[in-house]
Coordinates of C-alpha atoms in Angstrom, one line a residue:
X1 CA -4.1 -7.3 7.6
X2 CA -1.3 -9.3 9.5
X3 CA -1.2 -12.6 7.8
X4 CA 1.1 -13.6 4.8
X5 CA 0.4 -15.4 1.8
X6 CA 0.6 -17.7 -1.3
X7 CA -0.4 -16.9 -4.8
X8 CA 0.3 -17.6 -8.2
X9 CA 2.9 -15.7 -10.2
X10 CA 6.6 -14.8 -9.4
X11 CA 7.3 -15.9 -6.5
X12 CA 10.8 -16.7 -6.4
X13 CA 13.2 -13.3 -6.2
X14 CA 15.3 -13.8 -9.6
X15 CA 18.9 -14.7 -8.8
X16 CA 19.9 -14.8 -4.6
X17 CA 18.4 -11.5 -4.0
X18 CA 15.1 -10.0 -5.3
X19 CA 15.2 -6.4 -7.2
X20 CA 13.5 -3.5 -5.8
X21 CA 13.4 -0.3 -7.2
X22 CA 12.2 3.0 -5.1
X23 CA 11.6 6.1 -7.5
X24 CA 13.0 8.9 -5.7
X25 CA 11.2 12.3 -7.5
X26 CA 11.4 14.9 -4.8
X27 CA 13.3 16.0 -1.7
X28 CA 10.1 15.4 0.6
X29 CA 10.1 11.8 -0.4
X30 CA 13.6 11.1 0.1
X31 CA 12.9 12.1 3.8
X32 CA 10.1 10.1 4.8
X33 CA 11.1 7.0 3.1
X34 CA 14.8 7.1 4.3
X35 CA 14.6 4.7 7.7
X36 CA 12.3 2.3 4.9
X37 CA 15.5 2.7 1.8
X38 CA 18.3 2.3 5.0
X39 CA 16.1 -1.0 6.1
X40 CA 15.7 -2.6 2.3
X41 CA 19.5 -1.5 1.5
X42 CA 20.7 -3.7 4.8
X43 CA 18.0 -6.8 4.1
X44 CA 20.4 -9.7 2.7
X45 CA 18.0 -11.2 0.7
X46 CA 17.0 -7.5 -1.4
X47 CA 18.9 -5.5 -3.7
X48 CA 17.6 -2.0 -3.8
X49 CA 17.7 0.0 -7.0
X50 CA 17.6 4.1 -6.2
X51 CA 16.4 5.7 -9.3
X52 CA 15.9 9.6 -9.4
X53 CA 13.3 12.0 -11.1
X54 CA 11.7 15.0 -10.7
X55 CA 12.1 17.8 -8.8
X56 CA 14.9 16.0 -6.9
X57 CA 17.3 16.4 -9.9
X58 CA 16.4 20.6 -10.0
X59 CA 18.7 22.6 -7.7
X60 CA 16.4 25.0 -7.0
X61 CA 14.3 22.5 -5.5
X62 CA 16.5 20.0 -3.9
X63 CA 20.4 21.0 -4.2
X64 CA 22.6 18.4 -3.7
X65 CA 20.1 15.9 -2.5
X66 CA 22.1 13.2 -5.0
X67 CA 25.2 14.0 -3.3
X68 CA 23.0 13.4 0.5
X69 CA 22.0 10.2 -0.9
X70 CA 25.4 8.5 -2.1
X71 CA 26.9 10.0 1.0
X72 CA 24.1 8.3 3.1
X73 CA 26.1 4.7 1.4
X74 CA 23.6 4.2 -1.3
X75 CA 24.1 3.7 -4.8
X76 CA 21.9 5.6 -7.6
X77 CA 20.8 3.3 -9.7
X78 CA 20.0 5.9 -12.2
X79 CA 19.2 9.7 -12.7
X80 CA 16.3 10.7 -15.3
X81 CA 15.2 14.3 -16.1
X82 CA 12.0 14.1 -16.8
X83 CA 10.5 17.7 -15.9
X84 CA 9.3 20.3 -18.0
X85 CA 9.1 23.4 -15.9
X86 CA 6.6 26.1 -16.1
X87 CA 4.4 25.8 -12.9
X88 CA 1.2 25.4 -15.2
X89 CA -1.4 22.8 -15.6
X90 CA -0.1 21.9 -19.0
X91 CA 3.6 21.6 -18.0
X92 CA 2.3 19.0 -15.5
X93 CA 0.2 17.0 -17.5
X94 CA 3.5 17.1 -20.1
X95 CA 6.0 16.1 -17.0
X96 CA 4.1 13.3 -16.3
X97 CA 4.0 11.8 -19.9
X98 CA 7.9 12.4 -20.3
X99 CA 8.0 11.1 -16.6
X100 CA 6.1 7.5 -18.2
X101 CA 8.2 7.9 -20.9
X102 CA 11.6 7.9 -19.0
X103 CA 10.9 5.6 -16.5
X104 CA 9.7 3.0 -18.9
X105 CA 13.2 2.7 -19.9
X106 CA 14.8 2.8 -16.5
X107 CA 12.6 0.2 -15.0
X108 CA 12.7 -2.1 -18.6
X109 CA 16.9 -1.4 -18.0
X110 CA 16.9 -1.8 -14.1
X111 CA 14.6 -4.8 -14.4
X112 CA 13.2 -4.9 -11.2
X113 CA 11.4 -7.6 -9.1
X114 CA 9.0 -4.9 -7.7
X115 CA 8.8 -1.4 -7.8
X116 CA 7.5 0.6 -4.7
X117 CA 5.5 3.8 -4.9
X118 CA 4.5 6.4 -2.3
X119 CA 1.5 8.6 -1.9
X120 CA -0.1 11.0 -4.6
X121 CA 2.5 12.4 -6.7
X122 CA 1.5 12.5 -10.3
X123 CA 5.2 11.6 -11.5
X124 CA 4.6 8.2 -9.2
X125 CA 1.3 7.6 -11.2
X126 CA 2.9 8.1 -14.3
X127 CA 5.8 5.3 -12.8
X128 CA 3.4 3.0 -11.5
X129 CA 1.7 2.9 -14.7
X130 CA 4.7 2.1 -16.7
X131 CA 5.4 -0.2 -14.0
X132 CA 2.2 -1.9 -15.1
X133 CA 2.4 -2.3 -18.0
X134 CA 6.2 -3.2 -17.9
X135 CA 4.7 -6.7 -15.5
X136 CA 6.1 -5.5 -12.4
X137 CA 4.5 -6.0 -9.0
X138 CA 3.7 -2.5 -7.7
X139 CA 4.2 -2.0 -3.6
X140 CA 1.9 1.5 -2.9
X141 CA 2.4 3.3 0.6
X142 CA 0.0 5.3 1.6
X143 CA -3.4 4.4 0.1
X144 CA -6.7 5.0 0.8
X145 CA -6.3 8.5 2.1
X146 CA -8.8 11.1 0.9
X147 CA -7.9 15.2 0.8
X148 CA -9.5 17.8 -1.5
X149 CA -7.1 18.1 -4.3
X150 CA -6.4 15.9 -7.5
X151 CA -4.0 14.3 -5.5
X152 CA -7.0 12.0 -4.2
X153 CA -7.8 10.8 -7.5
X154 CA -4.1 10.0 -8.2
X155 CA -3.6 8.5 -4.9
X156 CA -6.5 5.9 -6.1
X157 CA -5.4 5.2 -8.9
X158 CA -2.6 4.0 -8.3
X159 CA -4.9 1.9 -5.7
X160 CA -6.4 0.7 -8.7
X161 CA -2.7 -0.1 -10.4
X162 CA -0.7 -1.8 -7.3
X163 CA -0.5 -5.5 -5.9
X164 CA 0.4 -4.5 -2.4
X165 CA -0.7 -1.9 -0.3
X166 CA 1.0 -0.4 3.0
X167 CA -1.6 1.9 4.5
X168 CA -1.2 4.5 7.5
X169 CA -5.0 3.9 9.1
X170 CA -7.9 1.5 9.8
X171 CA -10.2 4.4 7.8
X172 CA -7.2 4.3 4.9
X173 CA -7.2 0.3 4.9
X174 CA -11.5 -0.1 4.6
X175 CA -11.1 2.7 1.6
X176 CA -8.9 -0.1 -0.3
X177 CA -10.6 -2.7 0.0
X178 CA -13.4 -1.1 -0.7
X179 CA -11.8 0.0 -4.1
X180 CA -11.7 -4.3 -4.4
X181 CA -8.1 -5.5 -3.3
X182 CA -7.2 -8.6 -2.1
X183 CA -7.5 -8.4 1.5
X184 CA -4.0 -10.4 1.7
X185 CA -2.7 -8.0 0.3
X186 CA -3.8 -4.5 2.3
X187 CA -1.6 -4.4 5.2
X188 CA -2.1 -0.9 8.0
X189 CA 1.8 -0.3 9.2
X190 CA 1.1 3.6 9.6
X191 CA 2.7 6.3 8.4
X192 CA 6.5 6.5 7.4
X193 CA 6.4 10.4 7.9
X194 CA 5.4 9.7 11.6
X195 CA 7.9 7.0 12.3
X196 CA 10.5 9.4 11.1
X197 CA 9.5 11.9 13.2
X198 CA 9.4 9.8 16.3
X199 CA 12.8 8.8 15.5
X200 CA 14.7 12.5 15.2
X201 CA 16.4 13.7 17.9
X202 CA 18.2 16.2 16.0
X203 CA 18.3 20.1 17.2
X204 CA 17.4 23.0 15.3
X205 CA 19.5 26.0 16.0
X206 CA 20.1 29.6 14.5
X207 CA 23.1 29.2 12.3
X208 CA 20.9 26.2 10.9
X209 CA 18.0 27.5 9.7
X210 CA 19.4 31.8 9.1
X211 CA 22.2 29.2 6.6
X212 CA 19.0 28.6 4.3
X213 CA 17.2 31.1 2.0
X214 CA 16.7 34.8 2.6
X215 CA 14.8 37.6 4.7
X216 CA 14.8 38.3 8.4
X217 CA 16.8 35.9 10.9
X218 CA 14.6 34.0 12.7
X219 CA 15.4 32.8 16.2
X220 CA 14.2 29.3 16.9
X221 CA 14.3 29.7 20.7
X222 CA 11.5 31.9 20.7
X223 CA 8.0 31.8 19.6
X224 CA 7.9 31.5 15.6
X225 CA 5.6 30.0 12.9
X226 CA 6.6 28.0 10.2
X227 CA 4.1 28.6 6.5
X228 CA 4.3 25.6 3.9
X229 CA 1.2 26.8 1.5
X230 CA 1.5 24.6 -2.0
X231 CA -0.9 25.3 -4.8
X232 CA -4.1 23.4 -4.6
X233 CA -4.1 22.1 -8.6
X234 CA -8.2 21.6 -8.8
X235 CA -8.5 25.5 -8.1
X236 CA -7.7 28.5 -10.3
X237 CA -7.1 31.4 -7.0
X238 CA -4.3 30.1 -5.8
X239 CA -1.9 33.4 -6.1
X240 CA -4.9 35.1 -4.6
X241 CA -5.2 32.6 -1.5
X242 CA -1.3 33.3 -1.4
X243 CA -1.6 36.8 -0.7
X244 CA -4.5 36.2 1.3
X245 CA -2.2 34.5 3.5
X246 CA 0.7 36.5 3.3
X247 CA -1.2 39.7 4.4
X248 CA -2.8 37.3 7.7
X249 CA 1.2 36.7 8.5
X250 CA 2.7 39.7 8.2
X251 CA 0.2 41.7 10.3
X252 CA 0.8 39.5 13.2
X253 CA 4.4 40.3 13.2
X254 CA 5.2 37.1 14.7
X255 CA 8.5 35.6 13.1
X256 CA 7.7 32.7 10.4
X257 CA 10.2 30.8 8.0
X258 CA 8.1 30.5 4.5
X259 CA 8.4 27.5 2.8
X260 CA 8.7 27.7 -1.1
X261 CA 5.7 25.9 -2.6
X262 CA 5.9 22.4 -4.3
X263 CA 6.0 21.9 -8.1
X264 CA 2.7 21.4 -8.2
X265 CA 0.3 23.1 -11.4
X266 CA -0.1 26.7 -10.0
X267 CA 3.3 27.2 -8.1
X268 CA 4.9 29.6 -11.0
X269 CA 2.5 32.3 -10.1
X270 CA 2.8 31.5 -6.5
X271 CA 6.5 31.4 -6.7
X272 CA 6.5 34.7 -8.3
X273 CA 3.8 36.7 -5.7
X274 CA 6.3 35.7 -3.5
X275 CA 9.1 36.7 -5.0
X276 CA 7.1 40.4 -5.4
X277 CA 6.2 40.4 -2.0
X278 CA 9.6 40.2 -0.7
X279 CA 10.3 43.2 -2.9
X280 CA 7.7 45.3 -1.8
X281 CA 8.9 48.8 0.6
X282 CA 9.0 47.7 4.0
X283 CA 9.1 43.7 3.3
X284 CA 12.6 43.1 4.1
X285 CA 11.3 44.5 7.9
X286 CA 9.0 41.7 8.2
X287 CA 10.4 39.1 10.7
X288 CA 9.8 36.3 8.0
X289 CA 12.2 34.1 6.4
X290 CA 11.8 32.3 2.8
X291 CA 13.1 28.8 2.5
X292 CA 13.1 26.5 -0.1
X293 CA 14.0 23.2 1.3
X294 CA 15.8 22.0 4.5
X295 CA 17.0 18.1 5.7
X296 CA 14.3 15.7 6.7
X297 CA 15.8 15.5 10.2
X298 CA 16.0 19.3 10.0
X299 CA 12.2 19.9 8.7
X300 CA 11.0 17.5 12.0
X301 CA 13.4 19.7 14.3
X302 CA 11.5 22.7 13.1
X303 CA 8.1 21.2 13.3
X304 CA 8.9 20.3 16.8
X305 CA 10.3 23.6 17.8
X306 CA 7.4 25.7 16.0
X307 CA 4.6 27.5 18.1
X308 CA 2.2 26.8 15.1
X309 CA 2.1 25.5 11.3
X310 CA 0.0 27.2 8.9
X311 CA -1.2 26.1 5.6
X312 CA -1.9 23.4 3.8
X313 CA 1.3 20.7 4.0
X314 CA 0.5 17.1 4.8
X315 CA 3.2 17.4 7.6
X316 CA 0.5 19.2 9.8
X317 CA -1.9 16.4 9.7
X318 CA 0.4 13.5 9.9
X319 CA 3.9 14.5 11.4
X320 CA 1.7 16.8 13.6
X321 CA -0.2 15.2 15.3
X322 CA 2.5 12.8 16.8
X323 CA 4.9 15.8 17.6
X324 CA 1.7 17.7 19.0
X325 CA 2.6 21.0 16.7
X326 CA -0.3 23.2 17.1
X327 CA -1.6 23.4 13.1
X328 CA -4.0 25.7 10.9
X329 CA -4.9 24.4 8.5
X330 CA -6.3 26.5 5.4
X331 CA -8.4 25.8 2.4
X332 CA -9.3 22.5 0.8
X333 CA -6.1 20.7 0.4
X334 CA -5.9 18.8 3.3
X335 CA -10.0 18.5 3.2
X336 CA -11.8 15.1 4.6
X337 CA -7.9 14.2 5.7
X338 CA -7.7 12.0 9.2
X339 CA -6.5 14.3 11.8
X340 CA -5.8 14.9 15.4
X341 CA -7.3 17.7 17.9
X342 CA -4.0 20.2 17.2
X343 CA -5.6 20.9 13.8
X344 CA -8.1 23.6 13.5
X345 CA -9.9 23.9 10.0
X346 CA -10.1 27.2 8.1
X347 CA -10.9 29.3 5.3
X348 CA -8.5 31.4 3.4
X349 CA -10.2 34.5 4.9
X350 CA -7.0 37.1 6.7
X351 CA -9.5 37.5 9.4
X352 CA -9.8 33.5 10.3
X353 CA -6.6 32.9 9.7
X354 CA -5.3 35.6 12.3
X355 CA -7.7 34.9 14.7
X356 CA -6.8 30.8 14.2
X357 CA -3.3 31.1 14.8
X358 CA -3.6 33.7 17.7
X359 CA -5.6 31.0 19.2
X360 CA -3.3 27.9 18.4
X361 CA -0.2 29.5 19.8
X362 CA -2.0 30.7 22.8
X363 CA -3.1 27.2 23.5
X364 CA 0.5 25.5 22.9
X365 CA 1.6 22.0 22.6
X366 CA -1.2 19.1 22.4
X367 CA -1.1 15.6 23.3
X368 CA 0.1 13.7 20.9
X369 CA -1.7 11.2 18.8
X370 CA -0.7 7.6 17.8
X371 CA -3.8 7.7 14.8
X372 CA -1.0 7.8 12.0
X373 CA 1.9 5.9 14.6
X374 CA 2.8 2.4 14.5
X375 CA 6.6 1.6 15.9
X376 CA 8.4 -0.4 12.8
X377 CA 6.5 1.0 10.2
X378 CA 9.2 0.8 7.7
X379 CA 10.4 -2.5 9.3
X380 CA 7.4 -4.3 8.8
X381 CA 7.0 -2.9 5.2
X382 CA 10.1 -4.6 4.4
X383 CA 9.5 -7.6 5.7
X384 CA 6.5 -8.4 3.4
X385 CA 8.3 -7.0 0.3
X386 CA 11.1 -9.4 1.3
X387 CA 9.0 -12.7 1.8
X388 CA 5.9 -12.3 -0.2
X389 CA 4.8 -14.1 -2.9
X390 CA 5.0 -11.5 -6.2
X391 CA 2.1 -11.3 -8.6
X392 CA 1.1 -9.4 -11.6
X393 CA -2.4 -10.2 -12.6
X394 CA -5.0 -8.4 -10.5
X395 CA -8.4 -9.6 -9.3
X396 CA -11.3 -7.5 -8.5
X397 CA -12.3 -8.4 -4.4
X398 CA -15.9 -7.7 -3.5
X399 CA -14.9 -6.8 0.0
X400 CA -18.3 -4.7 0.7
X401 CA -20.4 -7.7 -0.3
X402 CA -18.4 -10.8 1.3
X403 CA -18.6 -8.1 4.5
X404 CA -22.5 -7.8 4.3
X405 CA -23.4 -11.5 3.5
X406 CA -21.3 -12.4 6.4
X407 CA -23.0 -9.6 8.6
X408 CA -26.6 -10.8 7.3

């Protein structure tokens, strides 16, 4: 939808500038939001409030990403620890009740004006549910997506909790207001991930990425894959699809850097087959390199510089198919996902795998696709937060019946 609107409710910003807040709860979202927080920090008429969670406050997972932040000129509104680690189902459940729990307070504290939430994380659930309750008006990005992990039902219910909704595709956008939101309200910008990566220009080189984790050095100038495999949380095999995948890898003996799964239910046993793996005789042979996180600009160099990416990350669907990055896809994470002609769809079977990614790095680079691309993505995103009219009390739309009687 293109058109603004009018509606009950808030709708003046408190003071001379109105509040919003950004949760911040892990590296990955601090890199494909950062051209939308640089845009809502220089709008006159907003005040942005940074508040951190997650695994963004846990070395391991994102070192010194506070420090990237304040250095990048913005302020951290507040910091709140609110993980309980273990890698299991139940320390999930548990992070995101402490994660409601903390952020209740920030946000009652912080008092913003509106509070925006991104994609399918279960710690943004548990935020834009204390958002709710707390009378904010919730902003969602990326809605309306379907995959075949939890993360769908998360992703719509937080549908089901926000005012206004920033979509990535026409398929996304009839999913919402399908789910009954005000079409006023239900606006298709595309993807931030994909504006981002249309934007970086920055170079990958050796000293870069061999500067991060450990195993073989890698040289980006020739031929290399690049692995991001996170746990899928609806399925109990995932240390087994793990080394499913790591035996397809190694006996290519084509040089990969290794991502270190997310913090996802299921990643403790991953993270530790891993860890095994790279003490196994003859594993420190094995051109592959294990990182846990790199910069945004850096993780979009390396996506454009890779011959192929394997396994189940987003980035291959969306960021992807813009840079034209040859993908494999395995399992069901990613399942009934929008995607471009670079991905090719598989099983966690060694033999499909191999034969997959033979195949994608024999074909090379594809066209790329503007399905997830529209330029100003994050600018247009702020220019509805900044002008619209805020609300708090939801309606239920019948979109699929006004759309039959009209077609009738």
């Amino acid at each position: 939808m293109t058109t603004l609107f009018a509606s009950s409710g808030r709708n003046a910003p408190r003071g001379d500038k109105r509040r919003i807040c950004v949760p911040i709860t892990s590296r990955a979202y601090y890199g494909r939001t950062q051209l939308l927080i640089r845009k809502l920090h220089a709008h006159p008429d907003i005040d942005l409030e940074l508040m951190l969670g997650g695994s963004v406050l846990l070395d391991k997972y994102s070192r010194h990403i506070a420090d990237d932040i304040e250095a990048g000129g913005f302020a951290i509104s507040a910091s709140l620890l609110n993980v309980i680690e273990g890698g299991n189902h139940v320390a999930m459940a548990k992070t995101a009740c402490l994660t409601a729990l903390e952020f209740t307070n920030g946000l009652h504290a912080q008092n913003p004006d509106v509070v925006v939430i991104c994609g399918d994380r279960f710690e943004q659930l548990a935020i834009a549910m204390a958002a709710a309750y707390l009378n904010k008006t919730i902003a969602h990005i990326e809605g309306g997506d379907v995959s075949g992990n939890i993360d769908e039902s998360v992703r719509h219910a937080i549908t089901k909790l926000a005012h206004v909704h920033f979509v990535t595709n026409a398929d996304a956008e009839r999913r919402v207001l399908a789910m009954g939101e005000d079409p006023r309200y239900v606006f298709n910008t595309g993807s931030l991930d994909v504006e981002l990566a249309a934007a970086v220009d920055t170079p990958i080189t050796n000293a870069v990425v061999n500067g991060y984790g450990v195993g073989h050095t890698v040289d980006v100038a020739r031929p290399f894959l690049m692995v991001i495999q996170h746990p899928v949380t609806t399925e109990d095999d995932n240390p087994e699809q793990l080394e499913t995948l790591l035996g397809a890898i190694s006996s290519l003996e084509v040089p990969a850097i290794w991502f270190w799964p997310n913090v996802d239910a299921g990643t403790g046993e991953m993270a530790e087959r891993l860890r095994h793996f790279r003490e196994r005789p003859g594993a420190a042979s094995l051109p592959i390199r294990f990182i846990t996180n790199v910069r945004a600009d850096e993780f979009i160099a390396l996506l454009k510089a890779a011959a192929c990416l394997v396994g189940n990350s987003s980035a291959g669907i969306k960021e992807c198919s813009y840079l034209g990055t040859p993908v494999v896809n395995v399992g069901h994470r990613q399942q009934g996902r929008l995607h471009a002609e670079n991905v090719v769809h598989v099983p966690c079977a060694a033999g499909e795998i191999r034969r997959a990614i033979l195949a994608q790095v024999s074909h090379g680079q594809y066209q790329p696709s503007l399905m997830y691309y529209r330029p100003g993505a994050s600018q247009a995103i702020v220019d509805v937060l900044a002008r619209m009219d805020l609300y708090t009390q939801k309606r239920f739309h019948d979109n699929v019946l006004a759309a039959a009687a009209r077609t009738s």
